[in-house]
mmCIF file of C-alpha atoms in Angstrom:
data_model
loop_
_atom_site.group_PDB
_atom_site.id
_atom_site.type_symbol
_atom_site.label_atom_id
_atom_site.label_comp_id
_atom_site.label_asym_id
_atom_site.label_seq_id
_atom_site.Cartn_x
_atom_site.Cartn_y
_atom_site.Cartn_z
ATOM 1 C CA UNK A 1 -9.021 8.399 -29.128
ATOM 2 C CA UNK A 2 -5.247 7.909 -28.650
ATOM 3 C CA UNK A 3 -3.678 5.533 -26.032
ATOM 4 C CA UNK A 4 -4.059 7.082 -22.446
ATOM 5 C CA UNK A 5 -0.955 6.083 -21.480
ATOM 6 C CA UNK A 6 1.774 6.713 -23.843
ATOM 7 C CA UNK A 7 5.689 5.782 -23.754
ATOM 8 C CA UNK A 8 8.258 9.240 -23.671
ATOM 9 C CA UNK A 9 11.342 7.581 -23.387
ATOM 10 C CA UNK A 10 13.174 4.266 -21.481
ATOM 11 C CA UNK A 11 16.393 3.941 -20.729
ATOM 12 C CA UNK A 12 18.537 1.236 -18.634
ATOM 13 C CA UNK A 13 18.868 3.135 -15.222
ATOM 14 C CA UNK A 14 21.406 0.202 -12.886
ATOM 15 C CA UNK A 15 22.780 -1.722 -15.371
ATOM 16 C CA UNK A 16 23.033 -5.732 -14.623
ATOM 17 C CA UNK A 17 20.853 -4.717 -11.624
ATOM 18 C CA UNK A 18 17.371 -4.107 -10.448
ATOM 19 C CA UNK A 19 16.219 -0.407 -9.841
ATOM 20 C CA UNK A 20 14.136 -0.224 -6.853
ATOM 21 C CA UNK A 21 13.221 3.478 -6.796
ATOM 22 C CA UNK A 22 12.314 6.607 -8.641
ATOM 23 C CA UNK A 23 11.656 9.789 -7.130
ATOM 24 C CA UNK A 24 11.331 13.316 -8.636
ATOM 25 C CA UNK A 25 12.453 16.463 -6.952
ATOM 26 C CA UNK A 26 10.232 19.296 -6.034
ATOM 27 C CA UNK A 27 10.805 21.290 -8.797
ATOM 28 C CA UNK A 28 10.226 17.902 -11.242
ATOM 29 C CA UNK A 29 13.327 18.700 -13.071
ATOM 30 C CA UNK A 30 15.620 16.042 -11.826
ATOM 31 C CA UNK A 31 14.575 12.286 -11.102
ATOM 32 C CA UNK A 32 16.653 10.299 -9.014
ATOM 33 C CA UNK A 33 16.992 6.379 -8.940
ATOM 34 C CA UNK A 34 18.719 3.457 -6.999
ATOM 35 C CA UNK A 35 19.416 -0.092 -7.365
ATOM 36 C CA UNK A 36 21.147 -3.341 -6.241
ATOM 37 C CA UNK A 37 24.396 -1.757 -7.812
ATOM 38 C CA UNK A 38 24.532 -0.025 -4.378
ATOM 39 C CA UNK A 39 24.297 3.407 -6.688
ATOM 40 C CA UNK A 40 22.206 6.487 -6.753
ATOM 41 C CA UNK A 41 21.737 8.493 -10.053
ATOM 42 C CA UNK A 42 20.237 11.689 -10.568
ATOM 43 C CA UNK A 43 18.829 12.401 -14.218
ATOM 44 C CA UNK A 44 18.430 15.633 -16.071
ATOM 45 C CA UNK A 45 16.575 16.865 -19.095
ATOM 46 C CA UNK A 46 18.675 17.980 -22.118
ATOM 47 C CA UNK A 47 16.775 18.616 -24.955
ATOM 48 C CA UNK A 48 13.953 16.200 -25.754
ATOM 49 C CA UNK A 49 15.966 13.143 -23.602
ATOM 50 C CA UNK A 50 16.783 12.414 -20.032
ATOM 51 C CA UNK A 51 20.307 11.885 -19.356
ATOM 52 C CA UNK A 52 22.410 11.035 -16.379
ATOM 53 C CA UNK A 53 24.091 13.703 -14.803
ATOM 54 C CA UNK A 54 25.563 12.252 -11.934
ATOM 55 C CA UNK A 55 26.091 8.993 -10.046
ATOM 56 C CA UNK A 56 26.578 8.912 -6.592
ATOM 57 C CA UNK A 57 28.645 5.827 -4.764
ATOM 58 C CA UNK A 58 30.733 4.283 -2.589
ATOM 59 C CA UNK A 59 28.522 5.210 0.523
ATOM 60 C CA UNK A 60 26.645 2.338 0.459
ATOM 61 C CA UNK A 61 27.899 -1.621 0.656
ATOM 62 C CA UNK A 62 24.539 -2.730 -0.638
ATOM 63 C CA UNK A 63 21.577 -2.662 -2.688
ATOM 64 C CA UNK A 64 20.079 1.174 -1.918
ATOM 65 C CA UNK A 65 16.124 0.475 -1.937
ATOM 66 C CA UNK A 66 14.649 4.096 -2.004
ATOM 67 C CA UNK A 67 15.149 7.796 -1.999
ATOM 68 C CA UNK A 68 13.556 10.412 -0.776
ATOM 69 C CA UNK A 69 13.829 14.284 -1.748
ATOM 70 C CA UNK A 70 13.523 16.824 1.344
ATOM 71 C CA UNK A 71 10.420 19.701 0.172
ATOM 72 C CA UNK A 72 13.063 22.579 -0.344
ATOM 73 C CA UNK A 73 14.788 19.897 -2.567
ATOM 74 C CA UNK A 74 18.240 20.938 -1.432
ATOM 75 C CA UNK A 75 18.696 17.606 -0.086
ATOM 76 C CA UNK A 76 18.064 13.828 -0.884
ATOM 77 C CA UNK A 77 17.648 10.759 1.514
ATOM 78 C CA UNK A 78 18.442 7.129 0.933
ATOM 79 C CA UNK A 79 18.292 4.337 2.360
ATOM 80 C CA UNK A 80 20.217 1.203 2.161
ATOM 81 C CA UNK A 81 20.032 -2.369 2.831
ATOM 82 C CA UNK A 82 23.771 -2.173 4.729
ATOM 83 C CA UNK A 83 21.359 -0.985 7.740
ATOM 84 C CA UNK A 84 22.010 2.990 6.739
ATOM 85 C CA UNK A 85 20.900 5.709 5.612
ATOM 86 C CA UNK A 86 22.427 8.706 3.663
ATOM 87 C CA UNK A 87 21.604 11.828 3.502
ATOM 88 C CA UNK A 88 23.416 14.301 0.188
ATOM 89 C CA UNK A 89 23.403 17.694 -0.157
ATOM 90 C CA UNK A 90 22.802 19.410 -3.762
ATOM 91 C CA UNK A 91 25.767 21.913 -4.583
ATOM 92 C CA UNK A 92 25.356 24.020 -7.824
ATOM 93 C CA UNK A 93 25.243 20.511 -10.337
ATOM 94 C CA UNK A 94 26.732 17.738 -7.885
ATOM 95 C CA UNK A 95 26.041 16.231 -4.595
ATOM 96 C CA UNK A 96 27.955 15.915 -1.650
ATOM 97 C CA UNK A 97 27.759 13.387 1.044
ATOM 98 C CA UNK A 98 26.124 15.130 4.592
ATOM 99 C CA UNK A 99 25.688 12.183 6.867
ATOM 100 C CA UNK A 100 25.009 8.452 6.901
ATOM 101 C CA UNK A 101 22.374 7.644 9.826
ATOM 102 C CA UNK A 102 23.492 4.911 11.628
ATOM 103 C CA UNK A 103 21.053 2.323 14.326
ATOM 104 C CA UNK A 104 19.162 0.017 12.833
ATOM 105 C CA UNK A 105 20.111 -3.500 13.038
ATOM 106 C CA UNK A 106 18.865 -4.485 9.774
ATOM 107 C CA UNK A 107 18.136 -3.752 6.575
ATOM 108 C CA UNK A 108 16.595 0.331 5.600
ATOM 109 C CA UNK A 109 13.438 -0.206 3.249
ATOM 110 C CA UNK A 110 12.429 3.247 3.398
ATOM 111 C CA UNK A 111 13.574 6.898 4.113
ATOM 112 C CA UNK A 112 10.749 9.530 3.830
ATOM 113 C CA UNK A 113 10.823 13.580 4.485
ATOM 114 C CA UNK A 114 7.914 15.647 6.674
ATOM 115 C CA UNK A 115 6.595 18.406 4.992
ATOM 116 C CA UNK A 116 8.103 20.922 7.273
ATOM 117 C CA UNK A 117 11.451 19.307 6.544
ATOM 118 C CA UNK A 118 12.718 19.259 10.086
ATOM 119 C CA UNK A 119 12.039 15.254 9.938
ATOM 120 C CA UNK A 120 12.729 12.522 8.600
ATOM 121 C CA UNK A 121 11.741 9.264 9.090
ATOM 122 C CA UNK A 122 13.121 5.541 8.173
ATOM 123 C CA UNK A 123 11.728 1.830 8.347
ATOM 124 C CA UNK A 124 13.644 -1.386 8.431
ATOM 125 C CA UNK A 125 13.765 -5.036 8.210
ATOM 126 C CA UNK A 126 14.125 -4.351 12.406
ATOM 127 C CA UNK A 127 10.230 -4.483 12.094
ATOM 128 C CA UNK A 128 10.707 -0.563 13.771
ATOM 129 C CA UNK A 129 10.197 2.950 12.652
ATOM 130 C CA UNK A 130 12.379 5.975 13.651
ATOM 131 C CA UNK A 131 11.752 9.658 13.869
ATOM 132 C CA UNK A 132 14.809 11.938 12.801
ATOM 133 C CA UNK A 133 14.932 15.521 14.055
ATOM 134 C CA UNK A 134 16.917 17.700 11.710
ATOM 135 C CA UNK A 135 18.623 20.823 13.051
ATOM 136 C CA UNK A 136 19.878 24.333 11.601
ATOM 137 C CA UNK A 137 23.354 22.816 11.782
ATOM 138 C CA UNK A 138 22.322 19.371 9.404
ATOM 139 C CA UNK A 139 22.756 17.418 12.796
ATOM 140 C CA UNK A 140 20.167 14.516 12.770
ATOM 141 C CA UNK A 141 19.023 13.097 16.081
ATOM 142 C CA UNK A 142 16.629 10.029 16.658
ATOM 143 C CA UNK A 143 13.977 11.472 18.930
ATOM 144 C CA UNK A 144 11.878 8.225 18.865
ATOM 145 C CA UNK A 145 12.121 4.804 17.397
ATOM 146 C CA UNK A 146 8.686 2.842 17.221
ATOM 147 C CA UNK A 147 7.818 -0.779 17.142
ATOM 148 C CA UNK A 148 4.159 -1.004 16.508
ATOM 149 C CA UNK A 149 4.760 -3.561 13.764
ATOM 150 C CA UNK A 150 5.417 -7.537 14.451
ATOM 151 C CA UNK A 151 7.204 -7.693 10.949
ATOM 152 C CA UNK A 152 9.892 -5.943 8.493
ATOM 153 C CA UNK A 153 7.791 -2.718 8.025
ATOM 154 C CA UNK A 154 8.314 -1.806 4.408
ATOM 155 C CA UNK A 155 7.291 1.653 4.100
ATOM 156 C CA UNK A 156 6.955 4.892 5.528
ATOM 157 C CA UNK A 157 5.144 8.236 4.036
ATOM 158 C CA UNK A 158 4.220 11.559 5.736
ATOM 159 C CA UNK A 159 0.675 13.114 5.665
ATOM 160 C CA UNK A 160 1.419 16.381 2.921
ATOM 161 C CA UNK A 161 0.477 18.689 5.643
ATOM 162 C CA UNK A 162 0.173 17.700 9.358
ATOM 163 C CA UNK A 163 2.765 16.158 11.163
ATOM 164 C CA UNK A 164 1.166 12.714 10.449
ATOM 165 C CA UNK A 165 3.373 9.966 9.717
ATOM 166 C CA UNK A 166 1.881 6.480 8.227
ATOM 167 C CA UNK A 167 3.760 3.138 7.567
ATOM 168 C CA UNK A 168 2.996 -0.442 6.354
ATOM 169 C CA UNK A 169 4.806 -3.595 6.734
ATOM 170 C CA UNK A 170 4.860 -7.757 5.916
ATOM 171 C CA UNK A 171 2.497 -7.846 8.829
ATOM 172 C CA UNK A 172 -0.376 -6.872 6.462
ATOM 173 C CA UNK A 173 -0.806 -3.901 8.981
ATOM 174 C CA UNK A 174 -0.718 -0.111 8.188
ATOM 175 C CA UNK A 175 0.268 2.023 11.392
ATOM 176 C CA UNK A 176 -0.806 5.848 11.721
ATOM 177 C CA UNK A 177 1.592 8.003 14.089
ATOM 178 C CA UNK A 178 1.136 11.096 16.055
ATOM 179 C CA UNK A 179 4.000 13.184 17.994
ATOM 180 C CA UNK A 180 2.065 12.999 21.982
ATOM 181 C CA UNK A 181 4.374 14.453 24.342
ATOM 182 C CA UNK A 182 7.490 14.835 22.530
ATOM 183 C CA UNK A 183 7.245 11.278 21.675
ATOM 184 C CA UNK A 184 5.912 9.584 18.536
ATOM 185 C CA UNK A 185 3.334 6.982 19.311
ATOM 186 C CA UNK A 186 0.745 4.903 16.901
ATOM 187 C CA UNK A 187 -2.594 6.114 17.008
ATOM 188 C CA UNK A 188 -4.437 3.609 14.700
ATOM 189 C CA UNK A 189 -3.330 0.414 13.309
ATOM 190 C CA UNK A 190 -5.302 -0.153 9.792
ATOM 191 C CA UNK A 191 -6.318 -3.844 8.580
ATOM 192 C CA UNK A 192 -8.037 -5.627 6.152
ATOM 193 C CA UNK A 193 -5.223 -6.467 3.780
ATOM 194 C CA UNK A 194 -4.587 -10.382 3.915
ATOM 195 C CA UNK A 195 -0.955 -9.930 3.012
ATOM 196 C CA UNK A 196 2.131 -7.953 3.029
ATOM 197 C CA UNK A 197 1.359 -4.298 2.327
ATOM 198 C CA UNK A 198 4.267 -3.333 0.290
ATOM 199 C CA UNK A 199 3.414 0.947 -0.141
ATOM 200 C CA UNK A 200 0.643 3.266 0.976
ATOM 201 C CA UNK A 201 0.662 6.925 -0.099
ATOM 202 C CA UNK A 202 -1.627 9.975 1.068
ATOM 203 C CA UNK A 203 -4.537 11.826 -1.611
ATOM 204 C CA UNK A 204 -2.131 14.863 -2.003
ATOM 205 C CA UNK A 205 -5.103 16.418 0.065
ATOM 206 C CA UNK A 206 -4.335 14.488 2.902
ATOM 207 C CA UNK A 207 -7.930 13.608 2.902
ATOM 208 C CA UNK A 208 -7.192 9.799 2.464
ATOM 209 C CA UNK A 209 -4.604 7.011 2.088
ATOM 210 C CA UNK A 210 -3.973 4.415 -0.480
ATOM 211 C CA UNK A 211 -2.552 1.440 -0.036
ATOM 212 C CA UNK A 212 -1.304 -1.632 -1.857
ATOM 213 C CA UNK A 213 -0.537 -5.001 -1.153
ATOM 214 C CA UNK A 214 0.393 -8.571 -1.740
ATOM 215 C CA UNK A 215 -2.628 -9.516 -1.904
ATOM 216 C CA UNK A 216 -3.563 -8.420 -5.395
ATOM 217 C CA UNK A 217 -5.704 -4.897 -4.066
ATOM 218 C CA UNK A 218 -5.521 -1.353 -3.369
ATOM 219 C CA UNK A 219 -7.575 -0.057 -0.328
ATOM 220 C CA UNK A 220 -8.522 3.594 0.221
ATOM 221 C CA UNK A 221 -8.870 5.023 3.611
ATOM 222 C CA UNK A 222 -10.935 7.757 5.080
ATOM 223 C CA UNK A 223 -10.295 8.771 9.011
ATOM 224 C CA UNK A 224 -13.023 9.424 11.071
ATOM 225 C CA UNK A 225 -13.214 10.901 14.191
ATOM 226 C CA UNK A 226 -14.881 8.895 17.341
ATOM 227 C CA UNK A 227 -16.025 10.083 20.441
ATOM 228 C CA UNK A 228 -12.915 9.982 22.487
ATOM 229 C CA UNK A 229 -11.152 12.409 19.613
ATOM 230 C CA UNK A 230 -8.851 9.594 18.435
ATOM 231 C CA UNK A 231 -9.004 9.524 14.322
ATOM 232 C CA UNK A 232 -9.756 5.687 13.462
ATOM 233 C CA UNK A 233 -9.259 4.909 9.783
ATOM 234 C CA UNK A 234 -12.423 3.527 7.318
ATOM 235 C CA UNK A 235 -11.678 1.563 4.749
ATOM 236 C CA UNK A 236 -14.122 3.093 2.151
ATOM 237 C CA UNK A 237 -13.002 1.508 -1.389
ATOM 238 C CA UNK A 238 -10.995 -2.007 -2.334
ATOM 239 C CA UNK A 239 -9.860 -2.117 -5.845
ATOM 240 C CA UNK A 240 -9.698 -6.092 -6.697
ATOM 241 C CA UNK A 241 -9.403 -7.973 -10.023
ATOM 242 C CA UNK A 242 -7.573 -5.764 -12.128
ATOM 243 C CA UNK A 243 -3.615 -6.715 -10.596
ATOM 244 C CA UNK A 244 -2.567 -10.041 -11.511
ATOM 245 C CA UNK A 245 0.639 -10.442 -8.848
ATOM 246 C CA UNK A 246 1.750 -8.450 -5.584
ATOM 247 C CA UNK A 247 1.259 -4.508 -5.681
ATOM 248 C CA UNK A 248 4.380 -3.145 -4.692
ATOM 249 C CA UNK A 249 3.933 0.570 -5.469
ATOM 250 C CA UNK A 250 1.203 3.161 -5.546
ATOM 251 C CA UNK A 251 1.514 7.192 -6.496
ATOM 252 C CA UNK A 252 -1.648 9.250 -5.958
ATOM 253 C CA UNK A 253 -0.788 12.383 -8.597
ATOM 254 C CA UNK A 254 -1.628 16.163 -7.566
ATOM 255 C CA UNK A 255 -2.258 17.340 -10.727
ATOM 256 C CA UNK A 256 -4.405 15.046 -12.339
ATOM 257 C CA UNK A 257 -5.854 13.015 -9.392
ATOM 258 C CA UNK A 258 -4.741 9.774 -11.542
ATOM 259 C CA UNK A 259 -3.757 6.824 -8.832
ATOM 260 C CA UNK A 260 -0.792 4.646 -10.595
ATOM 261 C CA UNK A 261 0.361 1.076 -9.766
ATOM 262 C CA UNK A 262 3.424 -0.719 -9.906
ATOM 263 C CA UNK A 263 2.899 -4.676 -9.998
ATOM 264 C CA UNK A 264 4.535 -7.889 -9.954
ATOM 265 C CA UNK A 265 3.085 -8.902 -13.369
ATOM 266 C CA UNK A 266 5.271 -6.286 -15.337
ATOM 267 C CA UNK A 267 2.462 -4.081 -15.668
ATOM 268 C CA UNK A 268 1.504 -0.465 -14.772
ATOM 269 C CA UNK A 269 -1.777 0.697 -14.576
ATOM 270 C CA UNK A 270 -3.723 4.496 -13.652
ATOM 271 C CA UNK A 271 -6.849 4.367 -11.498
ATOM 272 C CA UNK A 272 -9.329 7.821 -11.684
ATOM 273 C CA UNK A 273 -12.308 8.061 -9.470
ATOM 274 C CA UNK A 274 -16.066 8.496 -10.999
ATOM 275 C CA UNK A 275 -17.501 11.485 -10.573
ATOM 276 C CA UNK A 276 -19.345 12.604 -9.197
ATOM 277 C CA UNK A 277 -18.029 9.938 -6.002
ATOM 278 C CA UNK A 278 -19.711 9.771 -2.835
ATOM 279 C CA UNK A 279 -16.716 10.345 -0.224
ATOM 280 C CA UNK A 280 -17.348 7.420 2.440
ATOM 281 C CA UNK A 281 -18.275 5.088 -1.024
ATOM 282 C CA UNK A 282 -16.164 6.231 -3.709
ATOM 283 C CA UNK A 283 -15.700 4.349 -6.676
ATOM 284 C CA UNK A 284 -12.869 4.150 -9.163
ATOM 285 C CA UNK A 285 -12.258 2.839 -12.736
ATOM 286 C CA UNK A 286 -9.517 2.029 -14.170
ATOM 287 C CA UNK A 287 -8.186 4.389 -16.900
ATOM 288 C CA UNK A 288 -4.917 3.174 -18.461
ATOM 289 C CA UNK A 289 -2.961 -0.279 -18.415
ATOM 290 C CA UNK A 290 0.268 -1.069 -20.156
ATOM 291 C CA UNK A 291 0.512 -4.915 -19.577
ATOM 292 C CA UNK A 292 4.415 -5.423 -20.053
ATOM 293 C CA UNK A 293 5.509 -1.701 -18.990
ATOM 294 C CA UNK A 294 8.671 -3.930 -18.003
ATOM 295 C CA UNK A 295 9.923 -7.200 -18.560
ATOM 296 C CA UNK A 296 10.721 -8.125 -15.036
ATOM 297 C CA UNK A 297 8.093 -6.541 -11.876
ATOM 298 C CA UNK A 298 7.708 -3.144 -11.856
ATOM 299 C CA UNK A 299 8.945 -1.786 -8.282
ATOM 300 C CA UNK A 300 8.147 1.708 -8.454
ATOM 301 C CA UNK A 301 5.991 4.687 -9.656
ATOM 302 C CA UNK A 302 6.409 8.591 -9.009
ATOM 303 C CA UNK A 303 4.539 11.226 -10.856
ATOM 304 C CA UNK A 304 5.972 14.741 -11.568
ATOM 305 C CA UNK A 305 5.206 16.587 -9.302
ATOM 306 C CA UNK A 306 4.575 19.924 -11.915
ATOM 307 C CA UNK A 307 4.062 18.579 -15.291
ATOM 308 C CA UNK A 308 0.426 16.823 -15.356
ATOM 309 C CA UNK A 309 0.356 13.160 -16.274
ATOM 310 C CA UNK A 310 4.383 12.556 -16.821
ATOM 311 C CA UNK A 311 5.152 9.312 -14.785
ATOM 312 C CA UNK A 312 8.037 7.752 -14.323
ATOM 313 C CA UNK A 313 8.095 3.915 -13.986
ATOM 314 C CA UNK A 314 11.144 1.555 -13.137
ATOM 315 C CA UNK A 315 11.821 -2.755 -12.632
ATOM 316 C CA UNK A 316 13.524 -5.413 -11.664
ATOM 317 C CA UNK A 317 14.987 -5.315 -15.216
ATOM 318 C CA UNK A 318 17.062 -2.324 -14.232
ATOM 319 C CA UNK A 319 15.056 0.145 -16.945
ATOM 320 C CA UNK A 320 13.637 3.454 -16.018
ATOM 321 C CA UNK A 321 10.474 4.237 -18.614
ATOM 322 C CA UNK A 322 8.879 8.060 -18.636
ATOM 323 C CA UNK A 323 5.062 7.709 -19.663
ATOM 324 C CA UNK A 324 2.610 10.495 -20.808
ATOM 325 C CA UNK A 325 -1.198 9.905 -18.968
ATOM 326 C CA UNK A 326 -3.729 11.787 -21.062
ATOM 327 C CA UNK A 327 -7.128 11.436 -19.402
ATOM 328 C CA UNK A 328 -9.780 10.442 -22.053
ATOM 329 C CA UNK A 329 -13.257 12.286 -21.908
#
């Protein structure tokens, strides 16, 4: 039996700076990253190595902390602690600079794409979220801006098909919203994490949510529906014991159903669920841990989305590492 989690290839991503994010595209042949160096870079396979093919800059005056692909892939968010947040077009093999969204009064943490495309939506340091409505003409409006949280809400991810849009934030809260009326309102509030949530992410089924936190755990969450036809959210599984420092990222992969972490103690690690798993009491084990994936915390996981098991890893030491999860019988 060989080692279920196996290095492909690591290479500095930000130089002299942390790299906050990783995120493939659609068609998983280009990852793009961003750092405190205020730069976005967009790698490319050539050969049997990943290589650089582009750096994009001078849009931002400080650190960009994630990005975030649009489904037809043609275009790629980011978002920026200057209070912004960018949105590039792809042109044949460069990028060119659509719009920067402008209105928050602090710090962007997140930027995050609806399935359909025709939305976007960003969190800050404001402690709101705000709904973007994109147009045939690549005009983006704010239809709503939301402030469910009391704290900086630190991340933002759509449901992968409804119109669903979930977020999480140093208030150890995670909000679930729903368009009512042509506005955007939150239609559960989630707790039982006992500090910050740092990410959440939906089963690529949209059947449940994970979530991860500050508080050492990842929760899974099942909705249910009440009597009044509001969804309220279960949680129906708490993975304890097996992070030693903050969570800060989680990636629930659609090929494998492998759940990856990214934590403060350097370390990555792959989650599977036992089967068969009773669906309001699942249980999961955990299947692969690298303990220094990084030297510094590891901020960020993302698996591709069309080759099974390739994940893609990066830290505060500015590296970007490509793993190969093999599931072990």
């Amino acid at each position: 039996m060989g080692d279920p989690l196996v290095l492909v290839q690591r290479f500095s991503g930000h130089p002299d700076s942390r790299c906050w994010c990783v995120a493939w595209s659609p068609a998983g042949t280009l990852l793009a990253s961003c750092g405190g160096d205020r730069a976005i870079r967009i790698w490319g396979r050539e050969g049997e190595t990943w290589k650089c093919l582009t750096v994009l800059q001078d849009t931002h005056q400080r650190t960009v902390r994630k990005v975030s692909w649009s489904p037809c892939g043609n275009y790629l968010a980011a978002a920026s602690f200057d209070a912004t947040s960018s949105i590039w077009k792809k042109k044949d093999d460069d990028f060119e600079s659509v719009t920067v969204l402008e209105g928050h009064e602090n710090e962007v943490k997140c930027v995050a794409w609806a399935p359909s495309g025709n939305l976007l939506a960003t969190c800050s340091r404001d402690k709101s979220v705000w709904v973007w409505e994109v147009d045939e003409e690549n005009e983006y409006e704010c239809v709503t801006v939301v402030n469910s949280h009391t704290q900086d809400v630190k991340h933002v991810a759509w449901h992968p098909t409804q119109e669903l849009l979930a977020s999480c934030s140093y208030d150890n809260n995670i909000c679930i919203y729903k368009e009512e009326d042509d506005d955007w309102e939150c239609k559960a509030t989630l707790e039982g994490h006992t500090s910050t949530v740092w990410s959440l992410c939906f089963e690529p089924s949209g059947e449940r949510l994970a979530s991860c936190s500050d508080d050492r755990s990842v929760k899974i969450w099942k909705p249910r529906q009440s009597e009044e036809e509001d969804v309220s959210w279960k949680c129906v599984c708490t993975l304890s014991g097996f992070h030693g420092r903050a969570v800060y990222d989680i990636a629930w992969c659609r090929l494998t159903g492998g759940i990856a972490t990214a934590c403060g103690d350097d370390g990555l690690r792959v989650f599977r669920e036992d089967q068969p798993s009773d669906p309001n009491q699942p249980n999961f084990s955990i299947a692969a841990h690298v303990s220094k994936a990084h030297n510094q915390d590891v901020n960020c996981v993302a698996w591709n989305p069309k080759d099974p098991g390739l994940l893609a890893s990066c830290s505060d030491d500015g590296d970007i590492a490509l793993w190969r999860y093999k599931e072990q019988d």
